[in-house]
mmCIF file of C-alpha atoms and ligand atoms in Angstrom:
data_model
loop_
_atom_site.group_PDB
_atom_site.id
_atom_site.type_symbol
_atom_site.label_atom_id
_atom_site.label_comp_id
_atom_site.label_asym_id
_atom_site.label_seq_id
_atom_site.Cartn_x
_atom_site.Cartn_y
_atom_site.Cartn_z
ATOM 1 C CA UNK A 1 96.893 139.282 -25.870
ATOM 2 C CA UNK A 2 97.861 143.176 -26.306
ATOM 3 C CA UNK A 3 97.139 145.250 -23.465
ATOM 4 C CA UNK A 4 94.384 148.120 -24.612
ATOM 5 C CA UNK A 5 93.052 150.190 -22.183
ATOM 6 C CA UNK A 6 91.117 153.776 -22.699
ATOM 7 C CA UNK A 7 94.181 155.960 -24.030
ATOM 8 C CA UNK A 8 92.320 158.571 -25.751
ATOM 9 C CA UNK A 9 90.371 159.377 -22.345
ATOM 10 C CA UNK A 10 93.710 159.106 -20.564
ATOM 11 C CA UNK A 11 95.263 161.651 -22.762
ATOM 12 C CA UNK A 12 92.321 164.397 -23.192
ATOM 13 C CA UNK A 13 91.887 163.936 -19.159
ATOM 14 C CA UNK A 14 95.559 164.301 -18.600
ATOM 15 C CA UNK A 15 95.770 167.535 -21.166
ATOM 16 C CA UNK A 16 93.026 168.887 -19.708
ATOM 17 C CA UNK A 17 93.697 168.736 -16.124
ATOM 18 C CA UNK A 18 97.616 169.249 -16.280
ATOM 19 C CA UNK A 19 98.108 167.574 -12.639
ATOM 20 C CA UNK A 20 101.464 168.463 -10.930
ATOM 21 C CA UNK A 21 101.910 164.606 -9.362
ATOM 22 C CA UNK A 22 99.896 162.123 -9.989
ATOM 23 C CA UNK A 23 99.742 158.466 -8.150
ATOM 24 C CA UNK A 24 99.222 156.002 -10.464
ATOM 25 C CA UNK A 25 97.026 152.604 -9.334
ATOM 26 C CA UNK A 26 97.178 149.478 -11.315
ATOM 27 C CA UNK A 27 94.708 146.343 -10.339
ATOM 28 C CA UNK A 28 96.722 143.250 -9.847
ATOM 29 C CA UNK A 29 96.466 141.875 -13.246
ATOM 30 C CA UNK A 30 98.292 144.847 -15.005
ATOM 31 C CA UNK A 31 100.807 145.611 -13.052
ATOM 32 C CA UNK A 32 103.281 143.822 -15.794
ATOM 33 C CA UNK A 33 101.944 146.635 -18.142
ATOM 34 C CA UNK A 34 103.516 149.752 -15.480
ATOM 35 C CA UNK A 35 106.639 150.961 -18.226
ATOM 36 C CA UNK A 36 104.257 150.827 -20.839
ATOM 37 C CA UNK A 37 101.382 153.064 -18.884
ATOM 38 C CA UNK A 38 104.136 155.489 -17.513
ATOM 39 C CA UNK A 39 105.621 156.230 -21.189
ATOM 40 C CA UNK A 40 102.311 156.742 -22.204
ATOM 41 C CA UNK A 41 102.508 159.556 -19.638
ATOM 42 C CA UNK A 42 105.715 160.806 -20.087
ATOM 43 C CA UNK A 43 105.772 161.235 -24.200
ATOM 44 C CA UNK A 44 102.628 163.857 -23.599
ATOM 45 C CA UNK A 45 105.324 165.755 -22.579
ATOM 46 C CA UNK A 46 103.055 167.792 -19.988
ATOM 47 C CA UNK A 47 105.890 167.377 -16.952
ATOM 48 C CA UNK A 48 103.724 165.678 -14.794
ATOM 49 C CA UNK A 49 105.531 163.647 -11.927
ATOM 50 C CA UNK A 50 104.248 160.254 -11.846
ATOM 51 C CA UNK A 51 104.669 158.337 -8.437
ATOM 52 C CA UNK A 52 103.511 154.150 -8.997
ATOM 53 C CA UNK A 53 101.074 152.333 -6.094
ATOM 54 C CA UNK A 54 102.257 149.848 -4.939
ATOM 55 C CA UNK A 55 99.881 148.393 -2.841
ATOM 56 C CA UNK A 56 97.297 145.941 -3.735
ATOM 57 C CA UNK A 57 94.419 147.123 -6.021
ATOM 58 C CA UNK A 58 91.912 144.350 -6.112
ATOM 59 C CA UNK A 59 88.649 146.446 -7.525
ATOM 60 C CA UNK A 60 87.615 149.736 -7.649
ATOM 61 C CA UNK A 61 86.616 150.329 -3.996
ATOM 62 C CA UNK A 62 90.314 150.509 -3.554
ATOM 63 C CA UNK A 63 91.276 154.622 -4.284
ATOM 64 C CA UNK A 64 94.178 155.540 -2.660
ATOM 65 C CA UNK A 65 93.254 158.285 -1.649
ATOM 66 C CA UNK A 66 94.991 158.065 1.584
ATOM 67 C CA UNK A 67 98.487 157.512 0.177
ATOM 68 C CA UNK A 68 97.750 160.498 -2.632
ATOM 69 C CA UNK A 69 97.299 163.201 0.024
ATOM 70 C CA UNK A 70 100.008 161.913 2.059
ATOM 71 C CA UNK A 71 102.282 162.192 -1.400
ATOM 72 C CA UNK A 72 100.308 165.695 -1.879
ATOM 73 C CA UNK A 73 99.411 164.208 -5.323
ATOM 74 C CA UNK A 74 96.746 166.304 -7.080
ATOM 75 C CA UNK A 75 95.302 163.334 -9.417
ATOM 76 C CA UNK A 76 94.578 159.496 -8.774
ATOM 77 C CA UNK A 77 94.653 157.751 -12.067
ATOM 78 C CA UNK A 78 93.490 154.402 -11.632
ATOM 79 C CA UNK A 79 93.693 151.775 -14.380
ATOM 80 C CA UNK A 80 91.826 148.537 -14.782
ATOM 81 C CA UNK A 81 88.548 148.829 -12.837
ATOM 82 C CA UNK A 82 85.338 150.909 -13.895
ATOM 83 C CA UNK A 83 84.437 153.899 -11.374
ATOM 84 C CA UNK A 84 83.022 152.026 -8.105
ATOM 85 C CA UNK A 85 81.871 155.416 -6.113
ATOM 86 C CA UNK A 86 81.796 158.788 -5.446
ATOM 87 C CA UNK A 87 84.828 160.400 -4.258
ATOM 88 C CA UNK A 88 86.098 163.552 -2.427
ATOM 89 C CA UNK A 89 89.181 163.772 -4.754
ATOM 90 C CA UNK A 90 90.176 164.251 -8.292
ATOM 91 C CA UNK A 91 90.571 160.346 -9.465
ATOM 92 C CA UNK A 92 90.219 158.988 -13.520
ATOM 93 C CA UNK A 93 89.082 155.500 -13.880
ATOM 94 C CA UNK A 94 90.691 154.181 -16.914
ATOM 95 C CA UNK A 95 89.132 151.350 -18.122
ATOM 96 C CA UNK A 96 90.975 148.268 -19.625
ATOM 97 C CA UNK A 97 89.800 146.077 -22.632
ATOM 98 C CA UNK A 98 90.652 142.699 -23.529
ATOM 99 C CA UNK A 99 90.116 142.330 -27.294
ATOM 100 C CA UNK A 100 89.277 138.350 -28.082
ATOM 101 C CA UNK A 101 87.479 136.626 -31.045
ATOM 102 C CA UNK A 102 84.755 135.194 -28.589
ATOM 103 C CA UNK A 103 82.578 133.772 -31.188
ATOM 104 C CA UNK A 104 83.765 130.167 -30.829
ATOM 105 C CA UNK A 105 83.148 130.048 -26.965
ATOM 106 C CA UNK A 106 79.740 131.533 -27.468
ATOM 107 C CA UNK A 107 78.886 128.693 -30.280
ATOM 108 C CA UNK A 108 79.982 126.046 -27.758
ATOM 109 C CA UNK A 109 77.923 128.204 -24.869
ATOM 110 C CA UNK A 110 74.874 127.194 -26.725
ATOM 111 C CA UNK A 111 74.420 123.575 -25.471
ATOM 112 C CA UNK A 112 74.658 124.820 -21.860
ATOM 113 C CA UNK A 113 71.727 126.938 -22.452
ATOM 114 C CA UNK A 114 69.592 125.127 -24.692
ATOM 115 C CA UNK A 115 66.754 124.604 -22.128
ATOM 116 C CA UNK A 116 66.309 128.167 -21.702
ATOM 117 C CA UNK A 117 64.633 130.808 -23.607
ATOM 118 C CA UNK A 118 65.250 134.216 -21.569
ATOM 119 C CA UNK A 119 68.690 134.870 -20.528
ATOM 120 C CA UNK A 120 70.387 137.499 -18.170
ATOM 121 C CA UNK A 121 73.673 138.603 -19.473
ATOM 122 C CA UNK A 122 76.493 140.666 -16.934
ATOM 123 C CA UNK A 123 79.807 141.111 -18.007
ATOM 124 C CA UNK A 124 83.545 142.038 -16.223
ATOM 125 C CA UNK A 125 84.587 145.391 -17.626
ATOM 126 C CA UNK A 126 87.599 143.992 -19.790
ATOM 127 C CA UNK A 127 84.304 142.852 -22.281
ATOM 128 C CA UNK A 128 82.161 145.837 -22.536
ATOM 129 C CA UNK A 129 83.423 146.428 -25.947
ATOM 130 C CA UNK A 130 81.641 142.951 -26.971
ATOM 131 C CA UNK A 131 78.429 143.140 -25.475
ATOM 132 C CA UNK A 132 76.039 144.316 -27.882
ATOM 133 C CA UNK A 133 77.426 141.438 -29.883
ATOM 134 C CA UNK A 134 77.236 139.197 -27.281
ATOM 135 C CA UNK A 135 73.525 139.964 -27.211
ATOM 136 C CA UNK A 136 73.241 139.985 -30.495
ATOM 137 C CA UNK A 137 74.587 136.495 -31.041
ATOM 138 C CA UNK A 138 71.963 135.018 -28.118
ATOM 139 C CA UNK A 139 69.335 136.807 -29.840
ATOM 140 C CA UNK A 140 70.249 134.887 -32.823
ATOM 141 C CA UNK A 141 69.594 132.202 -31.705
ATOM 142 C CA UNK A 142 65.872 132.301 -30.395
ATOM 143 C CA UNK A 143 67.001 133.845 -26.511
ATOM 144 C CA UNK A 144 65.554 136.766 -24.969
ATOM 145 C CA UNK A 145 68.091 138.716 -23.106
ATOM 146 C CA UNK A 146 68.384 141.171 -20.697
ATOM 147 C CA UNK A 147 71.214 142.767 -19.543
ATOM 148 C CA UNK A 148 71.480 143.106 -15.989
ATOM 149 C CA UNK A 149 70.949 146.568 -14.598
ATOM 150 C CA UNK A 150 72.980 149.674 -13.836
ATOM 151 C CA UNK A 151 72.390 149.624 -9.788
ATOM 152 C CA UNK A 152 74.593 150.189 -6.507
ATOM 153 C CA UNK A 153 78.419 149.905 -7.644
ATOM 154 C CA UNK A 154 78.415 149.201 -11.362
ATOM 155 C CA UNK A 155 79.210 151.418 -13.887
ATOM 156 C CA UNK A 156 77.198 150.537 -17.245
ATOM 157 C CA UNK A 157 74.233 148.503 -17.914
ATOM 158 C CA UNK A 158 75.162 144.742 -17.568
ATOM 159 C CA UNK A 159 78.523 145.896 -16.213
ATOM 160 C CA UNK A 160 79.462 143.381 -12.834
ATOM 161 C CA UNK A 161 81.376 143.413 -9.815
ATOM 162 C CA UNK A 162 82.365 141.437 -7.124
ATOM 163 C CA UNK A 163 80.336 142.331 -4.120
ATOM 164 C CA UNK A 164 77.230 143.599 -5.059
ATOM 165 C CA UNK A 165 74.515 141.861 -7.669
ATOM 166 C CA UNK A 166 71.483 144.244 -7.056
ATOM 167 C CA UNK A 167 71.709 144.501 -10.959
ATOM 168 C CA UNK A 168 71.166 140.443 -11.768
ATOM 169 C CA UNK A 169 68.670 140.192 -8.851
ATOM 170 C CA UNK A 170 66.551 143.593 -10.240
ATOM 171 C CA UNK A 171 66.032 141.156 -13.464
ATOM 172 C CA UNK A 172 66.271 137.621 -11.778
ATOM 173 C CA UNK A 173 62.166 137.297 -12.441
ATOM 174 C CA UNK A 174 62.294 137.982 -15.947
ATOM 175 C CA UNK A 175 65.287 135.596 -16.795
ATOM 176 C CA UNK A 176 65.223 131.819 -16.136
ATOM 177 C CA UNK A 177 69.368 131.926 -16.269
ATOM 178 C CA UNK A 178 72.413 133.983 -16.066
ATOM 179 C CA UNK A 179 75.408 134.075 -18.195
ATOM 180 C CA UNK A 180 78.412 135.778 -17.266
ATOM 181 C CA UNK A 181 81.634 136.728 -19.332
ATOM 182 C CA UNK A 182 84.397 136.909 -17.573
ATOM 183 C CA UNK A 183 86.549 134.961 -14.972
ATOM 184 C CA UNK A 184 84.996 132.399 -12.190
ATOM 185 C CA UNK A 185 85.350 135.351 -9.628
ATOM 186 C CA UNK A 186 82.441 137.019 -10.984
ATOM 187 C CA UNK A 187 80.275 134.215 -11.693
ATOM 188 C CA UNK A 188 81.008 132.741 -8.207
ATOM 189 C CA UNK A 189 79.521 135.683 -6.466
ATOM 190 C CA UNK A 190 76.390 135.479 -8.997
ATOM 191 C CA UNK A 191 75.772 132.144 -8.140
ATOM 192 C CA UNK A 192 75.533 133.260 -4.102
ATOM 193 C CA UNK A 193 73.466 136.112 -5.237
ATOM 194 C CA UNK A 194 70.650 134.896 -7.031
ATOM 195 C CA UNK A 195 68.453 131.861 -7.124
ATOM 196 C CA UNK A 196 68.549 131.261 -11.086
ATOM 197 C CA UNK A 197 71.169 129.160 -12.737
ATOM 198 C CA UNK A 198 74.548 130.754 -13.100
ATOM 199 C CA UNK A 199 76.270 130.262 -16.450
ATOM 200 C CA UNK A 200 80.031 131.286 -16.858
ATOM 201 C CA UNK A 201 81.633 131.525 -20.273
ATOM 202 C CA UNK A 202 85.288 131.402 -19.167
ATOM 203 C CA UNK A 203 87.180 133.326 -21.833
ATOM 204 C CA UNK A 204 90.356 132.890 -20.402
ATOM 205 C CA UNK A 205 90.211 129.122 -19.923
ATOM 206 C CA UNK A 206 88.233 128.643 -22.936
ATOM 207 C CA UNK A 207 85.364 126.642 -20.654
ATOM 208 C CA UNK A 208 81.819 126.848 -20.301
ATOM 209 C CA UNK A 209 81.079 126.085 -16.165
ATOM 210 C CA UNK A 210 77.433 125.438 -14.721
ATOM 211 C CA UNK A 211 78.166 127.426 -11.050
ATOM 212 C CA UNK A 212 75.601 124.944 -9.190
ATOM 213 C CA UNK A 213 78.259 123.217 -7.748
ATOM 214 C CA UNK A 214 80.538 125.627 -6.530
ATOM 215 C CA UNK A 215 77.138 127.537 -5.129
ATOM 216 C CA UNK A 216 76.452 124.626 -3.470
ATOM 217 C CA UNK A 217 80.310 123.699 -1.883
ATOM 218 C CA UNK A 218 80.719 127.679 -0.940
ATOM 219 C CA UNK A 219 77.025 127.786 1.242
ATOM 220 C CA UNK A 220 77.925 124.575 2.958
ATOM 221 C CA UNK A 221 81.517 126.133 3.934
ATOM 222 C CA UNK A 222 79.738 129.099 5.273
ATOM 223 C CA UNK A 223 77.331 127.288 7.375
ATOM 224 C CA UNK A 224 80.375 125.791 8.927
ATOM 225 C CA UNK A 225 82.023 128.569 9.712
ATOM 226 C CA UNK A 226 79.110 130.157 10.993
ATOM 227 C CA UNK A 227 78.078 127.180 13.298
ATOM 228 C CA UNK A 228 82.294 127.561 14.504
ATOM 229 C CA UNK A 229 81.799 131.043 15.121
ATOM 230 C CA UNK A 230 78.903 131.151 17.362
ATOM 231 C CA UNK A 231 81.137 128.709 20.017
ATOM 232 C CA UNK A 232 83.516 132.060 20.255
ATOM 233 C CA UNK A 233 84.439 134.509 22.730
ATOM 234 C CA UNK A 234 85.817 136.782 22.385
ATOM 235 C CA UNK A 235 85.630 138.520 18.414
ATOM 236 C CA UNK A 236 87.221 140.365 16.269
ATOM 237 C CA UNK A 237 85.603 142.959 14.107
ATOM 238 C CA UNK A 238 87.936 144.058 11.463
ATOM 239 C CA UNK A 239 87.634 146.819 9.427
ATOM 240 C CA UNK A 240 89.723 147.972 6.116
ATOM 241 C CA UNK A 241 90.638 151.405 5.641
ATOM 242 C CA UNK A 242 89.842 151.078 1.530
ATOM 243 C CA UNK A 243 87.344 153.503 0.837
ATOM 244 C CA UNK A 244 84.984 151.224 -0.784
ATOM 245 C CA UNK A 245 84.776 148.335 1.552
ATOM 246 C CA UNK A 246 82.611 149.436 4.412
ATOM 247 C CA UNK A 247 80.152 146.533 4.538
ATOM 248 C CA UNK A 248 78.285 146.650 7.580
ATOM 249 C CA UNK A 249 78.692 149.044 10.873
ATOM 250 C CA UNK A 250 81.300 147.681 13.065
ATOM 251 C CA UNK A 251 79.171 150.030 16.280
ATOM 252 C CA UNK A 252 76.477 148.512 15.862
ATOM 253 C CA UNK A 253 77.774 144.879 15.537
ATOM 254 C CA UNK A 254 79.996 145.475 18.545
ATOM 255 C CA UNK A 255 76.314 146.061 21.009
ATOM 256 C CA UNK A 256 75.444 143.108 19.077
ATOM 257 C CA UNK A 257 78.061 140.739 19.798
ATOM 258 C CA UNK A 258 77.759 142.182 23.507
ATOM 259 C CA UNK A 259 74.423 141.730 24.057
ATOM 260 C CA UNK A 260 75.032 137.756 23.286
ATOM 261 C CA UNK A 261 77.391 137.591 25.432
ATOM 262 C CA UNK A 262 81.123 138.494 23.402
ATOM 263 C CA UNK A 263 83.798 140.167 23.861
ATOM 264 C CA UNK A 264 84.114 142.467 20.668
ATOM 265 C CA UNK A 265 87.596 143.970 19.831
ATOM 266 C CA UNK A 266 87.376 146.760 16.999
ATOM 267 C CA UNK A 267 90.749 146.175 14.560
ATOM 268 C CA UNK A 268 91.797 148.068 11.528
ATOM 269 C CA UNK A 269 93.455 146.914 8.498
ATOM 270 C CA UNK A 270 94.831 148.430 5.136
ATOM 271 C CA UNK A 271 94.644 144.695 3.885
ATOM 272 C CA UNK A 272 93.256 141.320 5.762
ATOM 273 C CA UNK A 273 95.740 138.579 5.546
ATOM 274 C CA UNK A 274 96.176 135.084 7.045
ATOM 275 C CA UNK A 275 99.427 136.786 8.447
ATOM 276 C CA UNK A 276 97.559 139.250 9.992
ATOM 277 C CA UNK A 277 95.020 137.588 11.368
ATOM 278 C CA UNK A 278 97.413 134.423 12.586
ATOM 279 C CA UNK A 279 99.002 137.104 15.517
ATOM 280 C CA UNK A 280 95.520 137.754 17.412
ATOM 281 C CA UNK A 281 96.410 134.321 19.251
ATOM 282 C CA UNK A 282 93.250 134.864 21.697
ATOM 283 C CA UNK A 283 90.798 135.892 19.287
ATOM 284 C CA UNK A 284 88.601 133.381 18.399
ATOM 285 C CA UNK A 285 86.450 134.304 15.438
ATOM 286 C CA UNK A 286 86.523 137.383 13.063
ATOM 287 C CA UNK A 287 83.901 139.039 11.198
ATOM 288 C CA UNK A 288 84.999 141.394 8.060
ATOM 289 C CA UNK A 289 83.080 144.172 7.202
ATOM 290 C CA UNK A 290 85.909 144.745 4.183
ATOM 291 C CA UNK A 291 85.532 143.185 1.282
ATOM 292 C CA UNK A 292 82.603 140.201 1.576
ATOM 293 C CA UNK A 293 84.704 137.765 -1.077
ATOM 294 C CA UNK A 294 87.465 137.547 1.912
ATOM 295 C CA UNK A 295 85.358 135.559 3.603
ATOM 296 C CA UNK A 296 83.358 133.794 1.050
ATOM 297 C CA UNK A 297 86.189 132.966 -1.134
ATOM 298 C CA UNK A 298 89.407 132.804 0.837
ATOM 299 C CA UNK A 299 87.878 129.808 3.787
ATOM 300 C CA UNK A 300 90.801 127.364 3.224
ATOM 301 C CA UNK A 301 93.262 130.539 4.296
ATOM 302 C CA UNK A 302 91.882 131.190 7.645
ATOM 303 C CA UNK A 303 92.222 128.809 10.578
ATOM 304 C CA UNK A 304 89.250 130.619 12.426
ATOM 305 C CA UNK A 305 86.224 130.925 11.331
ATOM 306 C CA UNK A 306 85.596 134.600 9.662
ATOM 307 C CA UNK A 307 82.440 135.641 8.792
ATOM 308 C CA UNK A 308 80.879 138.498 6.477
ATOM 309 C CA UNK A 309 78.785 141.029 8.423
ATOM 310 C CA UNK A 310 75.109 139.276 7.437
ATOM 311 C CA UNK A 311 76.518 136.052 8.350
ATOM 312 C CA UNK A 312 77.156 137.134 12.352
ATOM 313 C CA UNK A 313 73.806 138.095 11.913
ATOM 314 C CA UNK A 314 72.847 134.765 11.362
ATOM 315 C CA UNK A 315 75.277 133.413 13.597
ATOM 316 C CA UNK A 316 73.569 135.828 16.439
ATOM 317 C CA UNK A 317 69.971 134.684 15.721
ATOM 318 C CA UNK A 318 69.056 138.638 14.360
ATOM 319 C CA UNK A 319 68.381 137.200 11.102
ATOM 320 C CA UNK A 320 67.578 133.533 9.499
ATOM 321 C CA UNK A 321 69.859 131.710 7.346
ATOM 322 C CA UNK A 322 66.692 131.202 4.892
ATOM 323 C CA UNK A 323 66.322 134.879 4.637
ATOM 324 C CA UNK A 324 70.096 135.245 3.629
ATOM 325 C CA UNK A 325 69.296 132.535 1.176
ATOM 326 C CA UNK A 326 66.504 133.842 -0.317
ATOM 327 C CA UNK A 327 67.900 137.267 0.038
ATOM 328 C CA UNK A 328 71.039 136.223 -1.777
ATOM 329 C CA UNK A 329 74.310 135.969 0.346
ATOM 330 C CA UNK A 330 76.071 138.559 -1.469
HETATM 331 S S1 SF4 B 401 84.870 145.081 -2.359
HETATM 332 FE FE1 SF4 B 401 85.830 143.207 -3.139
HETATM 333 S S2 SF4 B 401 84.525 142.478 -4.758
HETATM 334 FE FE2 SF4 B 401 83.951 144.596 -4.362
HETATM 335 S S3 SF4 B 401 85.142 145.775 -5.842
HETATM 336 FE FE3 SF4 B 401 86.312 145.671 -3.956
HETATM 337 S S4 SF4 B 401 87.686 143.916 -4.203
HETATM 338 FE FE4 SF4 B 401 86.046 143.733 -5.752
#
């Protein structure tokens, strides 16, 4: 597959702003493509220094905004992700597109959704390019479909990320299933945000997956871990220093866990890892208020139990588990 990503923006954003030093981010899955990007750069011919990140870039909440000031860079360009927030520094999302002949894998998709007549459609941002056909095709076919909407993080209509679904569950009424294009990530945090069936059409393993039973392993894991957690002491709340992944308000969990009874300890991290967490011998559960999918997805990694910040919630009694569930867990 060639690697295409948004060149024309990158080289009318690049004349335009004629940065001094830029800091270039790649997500994880294009880092192979760095010579290419940085040619791309250098043949403009503008004499812009280009310094490479390389730290781990896992979505869009992670700007490095940090390491560009301490580099006194004047421009973040980031490549791979769509824009995730607002931010108090000059930053270009460039956007990455993976061009595929999809046709076939929606043909066999049609089995899976036979039984349904309205369909909600998201997509990862490597497919925005296809979705009007994607839509098209469905429609072909007798469905209804909505995309899901442009809310909190996303950014385009039926766009999807990670850790935040307030676009599938704004249309979860109208549609009596979801389909997502993309990778399992994406359609494994559907399937804990909403109640309808989940649909993935896995373009890069050519595979058509029903979510249900993933849905169903990943809730039973978490009531484990939450049942674990409420047997510890003392806790550790751990916060990331990624722009983006402030989930939850490590203050006000702290009274929380207090008030019950625990002895909260406040720790910061650029990046969670089993490493990391493997050296707080005494600690004996965690909550993460970074990114929710460390806890969700990453279970078999951590010894202790680590839990999102809803989940100690639950785990203190503030809130039900049924209200998480209906709610959706992500
Ligand atoms: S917080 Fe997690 S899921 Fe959300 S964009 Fe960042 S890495 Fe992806």
């Amino acid at each position: 597959m060639a690697f295409n990503f948004e060149k024309e923006k990158l080289i009318a954003e690049l004349k335009q702003r004629k940065p001094k030093r830029i800091l270039v981010q790649l997500a994880e899955g294009i880092k192979q493509n760095v010579s290419e990007i940085i040619k791309e750069i250098e043949n403009l011919g503008l004499g812009t220094e280009i310094i490479v990140s390389g730290e781990t870039c896992w979505g869009g909440c992670s700007v490095a905004v940090q390491e560009a000031r301490a580099l006194g860079a004047d421009l973040i360009v980031h490549f791979g992700h769509a824009k995730f927030m607002e931010i108090d520094f000059p930053v270009i999302y460039i956007e990455i597109k993976d061009e595929l002949d999809l046709e076939p894998l929606l043909k066999k998709s049609l089995n899976a959704v036979e039984n349904f007549k309205t369909l909600g459609l998201s997509y990862s941002i490597q497919h925005k390019q296809d979705i009007n056909e994607i839509k098209k095709f469905y429609e072909g076919h007798g469905k209804t479909v909505f995309l899901s909407k442009k809310l909190g993080h996303v950014a385009h209509e039926g766009h999807i990320v990670g850790c935040q679904y307030l676009g599938l569950r704004a249309i979860q009424e109208q549609v009596e299933c979801f389909i997502i294009i993309g990778n399992q990530f994406h359609s494994m945090g559907a399937c804990l945000a909403v109640k309808k069936p989940v649909i993935l059409i896995d373009v890069y393993n050519n595979k058509i997956s029903n979510m249900e039973p993933i849905r169903t392993k990943i809730l039973k894991q978490r009531a484990f871990s939450i049942e674990r957690f409420k047997q510890a002491k003392n806790v550790g709340i751990i916060t990331e220093t990624k722009l983006g992944q402030k989930f939850g308000s490590s203050k006000y969990l702290a009274e929380k866990l207090k008030q019950a009874g625990k002895e909260p300890i406040i720790i910061t991290m650029s990046e969670i890892t089993p490493e990391k967490i493997m050296n707080f011998y005494n600690i004996d559960g965690f909550v993460e208020l970074a990114c929710p999918r460390i806890a969700t997805d990453d279970f078999a990694k951590y010894e202790k139990p680590i839990l999102t910040f809803r989940e100690a919630l639950v785990a203190l009694g503030e809130i039900s588990w049924e209200e998480v569930l209906e709610q959706g867990l992500l």
